[in-house]
mmCIF file of C-alpha atoms in Angstrom:
data_model
loop_
_atom_site.group_PDB
_atom_site.id
_atom_site.type_symbol
_atom_site.label_atom_id
_atom_site.label_comp_id
_atom_site.label_asym_id
_atom_site.label_seq_id
_atom_site.Cartn_x
_atom_site.Cartn_y
_atom_site.Cartn_z
ATOM 1 C CA UNK A 1 -49.576 4.372 19.216
ATOM 2 C CA UNK A 2 -48.198 1.831 22.039
ATOM 3 C CA UNK A 3 -48.729 -0.733 19.231
ATOM 4 C CA UNK A 4 -46.454 1.644 16.269
ATOM 5 C CA UNK A 5 -43.413 1.410 19.116
ATOM 6 C CA UNK A 6 -44.493 -2.112 19.775
ATOM 7 C CA UNK A 7 -43.913 -3.137 15.797
ATOM 8 C CA UNK A 8 -40.956 -0.821 15.517
ATOM 9 C CA UNK A 9 -39.351 -2.658 18.775
ATOM 10 C CA UNK A 10 -40.163 -5.541 16.653
ATOM 11 C CA UNK A 11 -38.514 -4.779 13.775
ATOM 12 C CA UNK A 12 -35.393 -3.667 15.249
ATOM 13 C CA UNK A 13 -34.823 -6.627 16.401
ATOM 14 C CA UNK A 14 -35.445 -8.046 13.016
ATOM 15 C CA UNK A 15 -33.033 -5.739 11.606
ATOM 16 C CA UNK A 16 -30.116 -6.508 14.086
ATOM 17 C CA UNK A 17 -31.011 -10.237 13.818
ATOM 18 C CA UNK A 18 -30.119 -10.305 10.064
ATOM 19 C CA UNK A 19 -27.298 -8.047 10.709
ATOM 20 C CA UNK A 20 -25.544 -10.420 13.381
ATOM 21 C CA UNK A 21 -26.905 -13.161 10.897
ATOM 22 C CA UNK A 22 -24.876 -12.141 8.365
ATOM 23 C CA UNK A 23 -21.845 -11.326 10.840
ATOM 24 C CA UNK A 24 -21.752 -15.050 11.258
ATOM 25 C CA UNK A 25 -21.979 -16.050 7.695
ATOM 26 C CA UNK A 26 -19.276 -13.330 6.654
ATOM 27 C CA UNK A 27 -16.367 -14.599 10.213
ATOM 28 C CA UNK A 28 -17.613 -18.345 8.737
ATOM 29 C CA UNK A 29 -16.380 -17.745 5.468
ATOM 30 C CA UNK A 30 -13.320 -16.036 6.450
ATOM 31 C CA UNK A 31 -12.330 -18.636 8.999
ATOM 32 C CA UNK A 32 -12.975 -21.116 5.813
ATOM 33 C CA UNK A 33 -10.476 -19.182 3.660
ATOM 34 C CA UNK A 34 -8.111 -18.917 6.016
ATOM 35 C CA UNK A 35 -8.415 -22.901 6.556
ATOM 36 C CA UNK A 36 -7.869 -23.038 3.106
ATOM 37 C CA UNK A 37 -5.299 -20.434 2.416
ATOM 38 C CA UNK A 38 -3.398 -22.777 4.756
ATOM 39 C CA UNK A 39 -3.666 -26.319 3.589
ATOM 40 C CA UNK A 40 -3.070 -24.600 -0.008
ATOM 41 C CA UNK A 41 0.250 -23.043 1.134
ATOM 42 C CA UNK A 42 1.320 -26.942 2.822
ATOM 43 C CA UNK A 43 0.433 -28.553 -0.201
ATOM 44 C CA UNK A 44 2.161 -26.098 -2.163
ATOM 45 C CA UNK A 45 5.526 -26.271 -0.205
ATOM 46 C CA UNK A 46 5.597 -30.052 -0.565
ATOM 47 C CA UNK A 47 5.003 -30.193 -3.769
ATOM 48 C CA UNK A 48 8.083 -27.309 -4.450
ATOM 49 C CA UNK A 49 9.573 -29.581 -2.605
ATOM 50 C CA UNK A 50 9.900 -32.109 -4.519
ATOM 51 C CA UNK A 51 10.486 -30.067 -8.081
ATOM 52 C CA UNK A 52 13.157 -28.696 -6.871
ATOM 53 C CA UNK A 53 14.864 -32.303 -5.209
ATOM 54 C CA UNK A 54 13.579 -32.930 -9.182
ATOM 55 C CA UNK A 55 15.486 -30.296 -10.327
ATOM 56 C CA UNK A 56 18.606 -31.405 -8.051
ATOM 57 C CA UNK A 57 18.934 -34.975 -9.636
ATOM 58 C CA UNK A 58 18.749 -33.226 -12.802
ATOM 59 C CA UNK A 59 21.450 -30.925 -12.511
ATOM 60 C CA UNK A 60 23.314 -33.669 -10.948
ATOM 61 C CA UNK A 61 22.578 -36.608 -13.716
ATOM 62 C CA UNK A 62 23.340 -34.140 -17.080
ATOM 63 C CA UNK A 63 25.932 -31.294 -15.571
ATOM 64 C CA UNK A 64 25.125 -27.784 -13.682
ATOM 65 C CA UNK A 65 26.378 -26.691 -16.661
ATOM 66 C CA UNK A 66 23.293 -28.094 -18.395
ATOM 67 C CA UNK A 67 20.439 -26.223 -15.995
ATOM 68 C CA UNK A 68 21.290 -23.316 -15.103
ATOM 69 C CA UNK A 69 19.835 -19.912 -15.893
ATOM 70 C CA UNK A 70 22.485 -18.860 -17.687
ATOM 71 C CA UNK A 71 20.928 -20.628 -20.681
ATOM 72 C CA UNK A 72 17.949 -18.410 -21.236
ATOM 73 C CA UNK A 73 18.410 -16.365 -23.702
ATOM 74 C CA UNK A 74 16.489 -12.229 -23.743
ATOM 75 C CA UNK A 75 15.127 -13.199 -27.363
ATOM 76 C CA UNK A 76 12.362 -12.342 -27.629
ATOM 77 C CA UNK A 77 9.229 -14.885 -26.523
ATOM 78 C CA UNK A 78 6.035 -14.561 -24.896
ATOM 79 C CA UNK A 79 5.052 -17.206 -22.212
ATOM 80 C CA UNK A 80 2.865 -19.659 -22.716
ATOM 81 C CA UNK A 81 1.389 -20.369 -20.166
ATOM 82 C CA UNK A 82 -1.000 -17.210 -18.368
ATOM 83 C CA UNK A 83 -3.717 -16.458 -16.140
ATOM 84 C CA UNK A 84 -6.791 -15.062 -17.055
ATOM 85 C CA UNK A 85 -8.586 -12.854 -15.049
ATOM 86 C CA UNK A 86 -12.844 -12.870 -14.430
ATOM 87 C CA UNK A 87 -15.037 -10.673 -12.238
ATOM 88 C CA UNK A 88 -17.662 -11.838 -11.261
ATOM 89 C CA UNK A 89 -20.535 -9.929 -9.388
ATOM 90 C CA UNK A 90 -22.156 -9.752 -6.782
ATOM 91 C CA UNK A 91 -25.589 -10.028 -5.279
ATOM 92 C CA UNK A 92 -25.994 -6.980 -5.718
ATOM 93 C CA UNK A 93 -25.144 -6.677 -9.503
ATOM 94 C CA UNK A 94 -22.776 -4.880 -8.695
ATOM 95 C CA UNK A 95 -18.741 -5.736 -9.487
ATOM 96 C CA UNK A 96 -16.405 -7.770 -7.344
ATOM 97 C CA UNK A 97 -13.307 -5.619 -6.722
ATOM 98 C CA UNK A 98 -10.833 -8.799 -6.972
ATOM 99 C CA UNK A 99 -10.741 -10.841 -9.069
ATOM 100 C CA UNK A 100 -10.994 -14.421 -10.070
ATOM 101 C CA UNK A 101 -7.638 -16.187 -11.457
ATOM 102 C CA UNK A 102 -8.596 -19.044 -14.349
ATOM 103 C CA UNK A 103 -4.682 -20.271 -15.441
ATOM 104 C CA UNK A 104 -3.802 -20.877 -18.786
ATOM 105 C CA UNK A 105 -1.350 -23.809 -19.542
ATOM 106 C CA UNK A 106 0.039 -24.129 -22.437
ATOM 107 C CA UNK A 107 -1.053 -21.513 -24.727
ATOM 108 C CA UNK A 108 1.306 -19.960 -27.536
ATOM 109 C CA UNK A 109 0.431 -17.486 -29.569
ATOM 110 C CA UNK A 110 3.279 -17.939 -32.099
ATOM 111 C CA UNK A 111 2.625 -18.942 -35.743
ATOM 112 C CA UNK A 112 4.200 -22.456 -34.735
ATOM 113 C CA UNK A 113 1.337 -22.902 -32.896
ATOM 114 C CA UNK A 114 -1.155 -21.562 -35.785
ATOM 115 C CA UNK A 115 0.743 -23.976 -37.875
ATOM 116 C CA UNK A 116 0.331 -26.902 -35.347
ATOM 117 C CA UNK A 117 -3.522 -26.740 -35.350
ATOM 118 C CA UNK A 118 -3.776 -26.587 -39.348
ATOM 119 C CA UNK A 119 -2.118 -29.759 -38.816
ATOM 120 C CA UNK A 120 -3.784 -31.138 -36.387
ATOM 121 C CA UNK A 121 -7.067 -29.803 -38.382
ATOM 122 C CA UNK A 122 -5.579 -32.100 -41.774
ATOM 123 C CA UNK A 123 -5.061 -35.087 -39.563
ATOM 124 C CA UNK A 124 -8.904 -35.020 -38.490
ATOM 125 C CA UNK A 125 -10.070 -35.027 -41.600
ATOM 126 C CA UNK A 126 -8.028 -37.562 -43.123
ATOM 127 C CA UNK A 127 -9.026 -39.710 -40.193
ATOM 128 C CA UNK A 128 -12.550 -39.147 -40.622
ATOM 129 C CA UNK A 129 -12.197 -39.944 -44.198
ATOM 130 C CA UNK A 130 -10.564 -43.056 -43.489
ATOM 131 C CA UNK A 131 -13.067 -43.478 -41.001
ATOM 132 C CA UNK A 132 -15.785 -43.783 -43.944
ATOM 133 C CA UNK A 133 -14.617 -45.575 -46.441
ATOM 134 C CA UNK A 134 -13.749 -48.357 -43.623
ATOM 135 C CA UNK A 135 -17.464 -48.146 -42.603
ATOM 136 C CA UNK A 136 -19.089 -47.579 -45.834
ATOM 137 C CA UNK A 137 -21.053 -50.723 -45.790
ATOM 138 C CA UNK A 138 -22.912 -49.835 -42.724
ATOM 139 C CA UNK A 139 -24.489 -46.553 -41.810
ATOM 140 C CA UNK A 140 -25.206 -46.585 -38.129
ATOM 141 C CA UNK A 141 -21.338 -48.367 -37.434
ATOM 142 C CA UNK A 142 -20.223 -45.655 -39.171
ATOM 143 C CA UNK A 143 -21.670 -42.879 -37.058
ATOM 144 C CA UNK A 144 -20.634 -44.057 -33.777
ATOM 145 C CA UNK A 145 -16.805 -44.701 -34.559
ATOM 146 C CA UNK A 146 -17.053 -41.442 -36.474
ATOM 147 C CA UNK A 147 -18.351 -39.694 -32.810
ATOM 148 C CA UNK A 148 -16.458 -41.798 -30.568
ATOM 149 C CA UNK A 149 -13.531 -41.007 -32.727
ATOM 150 C CA UNK A 150 -14.281 -36.958 -32.878
ATOM 151 C CA UNK A 151 -14.440 -36.996 -28.975
ATOM 152 C CA UNK A 152 -10.780 -39.465 -28.412
ATOM 153 C CA UNK A 153 -9.437 -37.214 -30.920
ATOM 154 C CA UNK A 154 -10.203 -33.531 -29.080
ATOM 155 C CA UNK A 155 -8.595 -34.345 -25.209
ATOM 156 C CA UNK A 156 -5.189 -36.780 -27.227
ATOM 157 C CA UNK A 157 -4.839 -32.765 -29.688
ATOM 158 C CA UNK A 158 -5.047 -31.303 -26.439
ATOM 159 C CA UNK A 159 -2.178 -33.354 -25.255
ATOM 160 C CA UNK A 160 -0.396 -33.048 -27.699
ATOM 161 C CA UNK A 161 -0.320 -29.757 -28.001
ATOM 162 C CA UNK A 162 0.812 -29.302 -24.895
ATOM 163 C CA UNK A 163 3.612 -32.068 -25.226
ATOM 164 C CA UNK A 164 4.946 -29.932 -28.011
ATOM 165 C CA UNK A 165 5.000 -26.602 -25.240
ATOM 166 C CA UNK A 166 6.626 -28.660 -22.878
ATOM 167 C CA UNK A 167 9.181 -29.815 -25.533
ATOM 168 C CA UNK A 168 10.114 -26.666 -26.523
ATOM 169 C CA UNK A 169 10.541 -24.762 -22.966
ATOM 170 C CA UNK A 170 12.540 -28.454 -22.829
ATOM 171 C CA UNK A 171 14.755 -27.225 -25.621
ATOM 172 C CA UNK A 172 16.565 -24.481 -23.883
ATOM 173 C CA UNK A 173 18.207 -27.418 -21.781
ATOM 174 C CA UNK A 174 19.018 -29.132 -24.751
ATOM 175 C CA UNK A 175 17.543 -31.562 -27.025
ATOM 176 C CA UNK A 176 18.123 -34.829 -25.161
ATOM 177 C CA UNK A 177 17.639 -34.012 -21.439
ATOM 178 C CA UNK A 178 17.250 -36.029 -18.142
ATOM 179 C CA UNK A 179 13.517 -37.775 -17.286
ATOM 180 C CA UNK A 180 14.575 -35.878 -13.857
ATOM 181 C CA UNK A 181 14.048 -32.211 -15.868
ATOM 182 C CA UNK A 182 11.001 -33.769 -17.341
ATOM 183 C CA UNK A 183 9.325 -34.478 -13.963
ATOM 184 C CA UNK A 184 10.100 -31.545 -12.378
ATOM 185 C CA UNK A 185 8.510 -29.720 -15.240
ATOM 186 C CA UNK A 186 5.358 -31.405 -13.955
ATOM 187 C CA UNK A 187 5.635 -30.906 -10.417
ATOM 188 C CA UNK A 188 5.975 -27.072 -11.095
ATOM 189 C CA UNK A 189 3.492 -26.938 -13.779
ATOM 190 C CA UNK A 190 1.840 -28.907 -10.562
ATOM 191 C CA UNK A 191 3.135 -26.106 -8.020
ATOM 192 C CA UNK A 192 1.427 -23.325 -10.757
ATOM 193 C CA UNK A 193 -2.193 -24.942 -10.337
ATOM 194 C CA UNK A 194 -2.121 -24.779 -6.724
ATOM 195 C CA UNK A 195 -1.115 -21.060 -6.356
ATOM 196 C CA UNK A 196 -3.599 -19.644 -8.849
ATOM 197 C CA UNK A 197 -6.350 -21.602 -6.051
ATOM 198 C CA UNK A 198 -3.972 -19.664 -3.255
ATOM 199 C CA UNK A 199 -4.686 -16.873 -5.033
ATOM 200 C CA UNK A 200 -8.373 -16.861 -5.657
ATOM 201 C CA UNK A 201 -9.045 -17.383 -1.843
ATOM 202 C CA UNK A 202 -6.162 -15.042 -0.762
ATOM 203 C CA UNK A 203 -9.349 -12.867 -2.648
ATOM 204 C CA UNK A 204 -11.408 -14.589 -0.151
ATOM 205 C CA UNK A 205 -9.652 -13.615 3.365
ATOM 206 C CA UNK A 206 -9.720 -10.092 2.173
ATOM 207 C CA UNK A 207 -13.026 -9.740 0.754
ATOM 208 C CA UNK A 208 -14.603 -11.412 3.961
ATOM 209 C CA UNK A 209 -12.284 -9.625 5.939
ATOM 210 C CA UNK A 210 -13.213 -6.036 4.211
ATOM 211 C CA UNK A 211 -16.586 -7.380 4.911
ATOM 212 C CA UNK A 212 -16.321 -7.909 8.764
ATOM 213 C CA UNK A 213 -14.437 -4.821 9.369
ATOM 214 C CA UNK A 214 -17.571 -2.821 7.190
ATOM 215 C CA UNK A 215 -20.283 -5.122 9.734
ATOM 216 C CA UNK A 216 -17.806 -4.325 13.054
ATOM 217 C CA UNK A 217 -17.988 -0.423 12.334
ATOM 218 C CA UNK A 218 -21.768 -0.716 11.399
ATOM 219 C CA UNK A 219 -22.793 -2.526 13.946
ATOM 220 C CA UNK A 220 -20.666 0.212 16.630
ATOM 221 C CA UNK A 221 -22.757 3.491 14.400
ATOM 222 C CA UNK B 1 -11.325 10.888 -17.870
ATOM 223 C CA UNK B 2 -9.040 10.139 -15.173
ATOM 224 C CA UNK B 3 -11.159 9.240 -12.952
ATOM 225 C CA UNK B 4 -12.825 6.585 -14.858
ATOM 226 C CA UNK B 5 -13.767 3.671 -13.328
ATOM 227 C CA UNK B 6 -12.435 0.557 -15.370
ATOM 228 C CA UNK B 7 -14.353 -2.034 -17.096
ATOM 229 C CA UNK B 8 -13.102 -5.253 -16.029
ATOM 230 C CA UNK B 9 -12.094 -7.576 -18.867
ATOM 231 C CA UNK B 10 -11.537 -11.551 -19.286
ATOM 232 C CA UNK B 11 -7.647 -11.250 -20.799
ATOM 233 C CA UNK B 12 -4.173 -12.732 -20.827
ATOM 234 C CA UNK B 13 -2.031 -12.120 -17.953
ATOM 235 C CA UNK B 14 1.507 -13.229 -16.349
ATOM 236 C CA UNK B 15 3.174 -14.502 -13.709
ATOM 237 C CA UNK B 16 5.896 -12.187 -12.514
ATOM 238 C CA UNK B 17 8.374 -14.283 -10.040
ATOM 239 C CA UNK B 18 11.244 -12.596 -7.380
ATOM 240 C CA UNK B 19 13.138 -15.990 -6.500
ATOM 241 C CA UNK B 20 15.972 -17.649 -6.279
ATOM 242 C CA UNK B 21 16.989 -19.583 -8.571
ATOM 243 C CA UNK B 22 15.693 -22.989 -8.461
ATOM 244 C CA UNK B 23 12.859 -21.500 -8.347
ATOM 245 C CA UNK B 24 12.822 -19.727 -11.228
ATOM 246 C CA UNK B 25 14.132 -22.128 -13.675
ATOM 247 C CA UNK B 26 11.234 -24.529 -12.073
ATOM 248 C CA UNK B 27 8.143 -21.989 -12.804
ATOM 249 C CA UNK B 28 9.800 -21.443 -16.554
ATOM 250 C CA UNK B 29 10.014 -24.938 -17.090
ATOM 251 C CA UNK B 30 6.546 -24.533 -16.855
ATOM 252 C CA UNK B 31 6.048 -21.754 -18.899
ATOM 253 C CA UNK B 32 5.825 -18.941 -17.635
ATOM 254 C CA UNK B 33 8.454 -17.204 -18.840
ATOM 255 C CA UNK B 34 8.185 -14.189 -21.013
ATOM 256 C CA UNK B 35 10.431 -11.709 -22.688
ATOM 257 C CA UNK B 36 9.441 -8.706 -24.262
ATOM 258 C CA UNK B 37 10.632 -6.883 -27.180
ATOM 259 C CA UNK B 38 12.398 -4.655 -24.934
ATOM 260 C CA UNK B 39 13.966 -7.558 -23.487
ATOM 261 C CA UNK B 40 12.012 -7.282 -20.228
ATOM 262 C CA UNK B 41 11.911 -9.883 -18.271
ATOM 263 C CA UNK B 42 8.807 -10.812 -15.803
ATOM 264 C CA UNK B 43 11.122 -12.818 -13.548
ATOM 265 C CA UNK B 44 13.765 -10.886 -10.727
ATOM 266 C CA UNK B 45 16.503 -14.178 -9.874
ATOM 267 C CA UNK B 46 17.884 -13.120 -6.803
ATOM 268 C CA UNK B 47 21.162 -14.328 -5.680
ATOM 269 C CA UNK B 48 23.944 -13.262 -3.309
ATOM 270 C CA UNK B 49 24.436 -10.448 -5.003
ATOM 271 C CA UNK B 50 21.510 -9.040 -5.859
ATOM 272 C CA UNK B 51 21.050 -5.512 -3.632
ATOM 273 C CA UNK B 52 17.866 -4.241 -1.315
ATOM 274 C CA UNK B 53 18.093 -1.955 -4.028
ATOM 275 C CA UNK B 54 16.867 -3.969 -6.800
ATOM 276 C CA UNK B 55 14.389 -6.378 -5.537
ATOM 277 C CA UNK B 56 12.171 -3.325 -4.573
ATOM 278 C CA UNK B 57 12.779 -1.762 -8.712
ATOM 279 C CA UNK B 58 11.353 -5.159 -9.801
ATOM 280 C CA UNK B 59 8.256 -5.571 -7.269
ATOM 281 C CA UNK B 60 7.211 -2.301 -7.817
ATOM 282 C CA UNK B 61 8.016 -2.462 -12.083
ATOM 283 C CA UNK B 62 6.001 -5.672 -11.473
ATOM 284 C CA UNK B 63 3.126 -3.804 -9.478
ATOM 285 C CA UNK B 64 2.393 -1.374 -11.537
ATOM 286 C CA UNK B 65 2.595 -3.458 -15.161
ATOM 287 C CA UNK B 66 -0.736 -3.504 -16.430
ATOM 288 C CA UNK B 67 0.065 -7.805 -17.874
ATOM 289 C CA UNK B 68 1.109 -8.903 -15.319
ATOM 290 C CA UNK B 69 -2.277 -10.171 -12.780
ATOM 291 C CA UNK B 70 0.219 -12.642 -10.146
ATOM 292 C CA UNK B 71 3.528 -11.490 -8.463
ATOM 293 C CA UNK B 72 5.596 -14.808 -7.062
ATOM 294 C CA UNK B 73 8.252 -13.824 -3.935
ATOM 295 C CA UNK B 74 10.011 -16.174 -2.118
ATOM 296 C CA UNK B 75 9.261 -15.404 2.016
ATOM 297 C CA UNK B 76 12.911 -14.687 2.747
ATOM 298 C CA UNK B 77 13.757 -12.283 0.074
ATOM 299 C CA UNK B 78 10.419 -10.183 0.879
ATOM 300 C CA UNK B 79 10.961 -10.354 4.470
ATOM 301 C CA UNK B 80 14.138 -8.237 3.106
ATOM 302 C CA UNK B 81 11.515 -5.137 1.619
ATOM 303 C CA UNK B 82 8.725 -6.340 4.217
ATOM 304 C CA UNK B 83 7.048 -2.899 4.007
ATOM 305 C CA UNK B 84 6.348 -2.854 0.488
ATOM 306 C CA UNK B 85 5.177 -5.730 0.497
ATOM 307 C CA UNK B 86 3.210 -5.434 3.932
ATOM 308 C CA UNK B 87 2.298 -1.614 2.446
ATOM 309 C CA UNK B 88 0.700 -3.083 -0.845
ATOM 310 C CA UNK B 89 -3.129 -3.497 -0.652
ATOM 311 C CA UNK B 90 -4.163 -3.448 -4.204
ATOM 312 C CA UNK B 91 -6.200 -6.746 -5.415
ATOM 313 C CA UNK B 92 -3.930 -7.247 -9.228
ATOM 314 C CA UNK B 93 -1.899 -8.667 -9.098
ATOM 315 C CA UNK B 94 -2.050 -9.957 -6.186
ATOM 316 C CA UNK B 95 1.405 -10.933 -4.131
ATOM 317 C CA UNK B 96 2.165 -14.396 -3.206
ATOM 318 C CA UNK B 97 4.383 -15.676 -1.188
ATOM 319 C CA UNK B 98 5.987 -19.032 -1.673
ATOM 320 C CA UNK B 99 8.739 -20.998 0.513
ATOM 321 C CA UNK B 100 12.121 -21.276 -0.907
ATOM 322 C CA UNK B 101 14.521 -24.039 -1.121
ATOM 323 C CA UNK B 102 16.609 -23.299 2.041
ATOM 324 C CA UNK B 103 13.383 -20.828 3.884
ATOM 325 C CA UNK B 104 10.440 -22.658 4.793
ATOM 326 C CA UNK B 105 7.278 -20.785 4.896
ATOM 327 C CA UNK B 106 6.682 -18.914 8.138
ATOM 328 C CA UNK B 107 2.966 -17.823 7.993
ATOM 329 C CA UNK B 108 3.682 -15.332 10.764
ATOM 330 C CA UNK B 109 5.034 -13.467 7.955
ATOM 331 C CA UNK B 110 2.912 -13.878 5.674
ATOM 332 C CA UNK B 111 1.280 -10.069 4.888
ATOM 333 C CA UNK B 112 -2.246 -11.818 4.418
ATOM 334 C CA UNK B 113 -2.265 -13.171 7.427
ATOM 335 C CA UNK B 114 -0.946 -9.961 9.622
ATOM 336 C CA UNK B 115 -3.152 -8.104 8.002
ATOM 337 C CA UNK B 116 -5.948 -9.946 9.417
ATOM 338 C CA UNK B 117 -4.120 -11.311 12.287
ATOM 339 C CA UNK B 118 -5.421 -9.772 14.505
ATOM 340 C CA UNK B 119 -8.422 -10.871 14.086
ATOM 341 C CA UNK B 120 -7.353 -14.051 15.940
ATOM 342 C CA UNK B 121 -4.274 -14.652 18.597
ATOM 343 C CA UNK B 122 -1.049 -14.462 16.581
ATOM 344 C CA UNK B 123 0.290 -16.672 18.114
ATOM 345 C CA UNK B 124 -2.858 -19.749 17.603
ATOM 346 C CA UNK B 125 -1.759 -19.234 13.694
ATOM 347 C CA UNK B 126 1.357 -20.012 13.864
ATOM 348 C CA UNK B 127 1.461 -22.763 16.114
ATOM 349 C CA UNK B 128 -1.014 -24.833 15.219
ATOM 350 C CA UNK B 129 0.210 -25.211 11.422
ATOM 351 C CA UNK B 130 3.484 -26.270 12.865
#
């Protein structure tokens, strides 16, 4: 009988220690998330300040009438930069309430993009033909160079697509735009990347906070 | 039927904005601008003529749209509709308060930090980060 009581007491103390350890883990996750949030907001502030400064410089060189939102038409257009949402699984297999946000930059869904992809495919095929005709005598070296050219072509193709999409947006402000406007575009792109990180950290703050509140209620009970 | 839980799927979603002209222009340069077939945009430019009602309506519209995942709102604009922003508690769309040119970010007013500040001293968050 005494042994049973002692076993129950030791079980209870182990459970209590586990709960305290979990609460400490949640507290650490919460504090780290808040710290990350504040640091990211500071980074965002400085990136935005740079973007505003470059935009102001572009407005100064191009003229206020060329850099303002009055030029934005209300013709139908899809956003080139969007977000992908992903709901990760918890340890127990359940799906989290807060999603993870992923930024998808410069993904165009209009017809121009499909024709652009076709052009890129034709260019790749032509590139391969040229390489094969030049390296036809030595088979080993032709294989290596075709592999190398394929690996160089993929990031080059992505960057080409990015540049084309950026140029499409810049066309709203005229054919010839100031380099400052291009620089401002890049700054705001960087700010977007930071904002997506902020959104993810915000999700983890709220999740950790909810877990801490739940643990506190359990302890009181 | 009405109470069935939605199955989360990967899908493309927009970033909505309620901010001053320069901030909106900058983010439109980054490619987030969207105009649908009904000529509805995913942004509201706030200037001296914009009323609080217009801001409230835009906030309510963006937070109820299925295709919006993040709503960016300048903190000084969020202060005009603070009650609405603080009472919003859904995970999606995420409401992010951002600084503006003329109004720097104040962590004491941030809706996320104000929700959790009772776990800290309210002064330590604002003072340590200045």
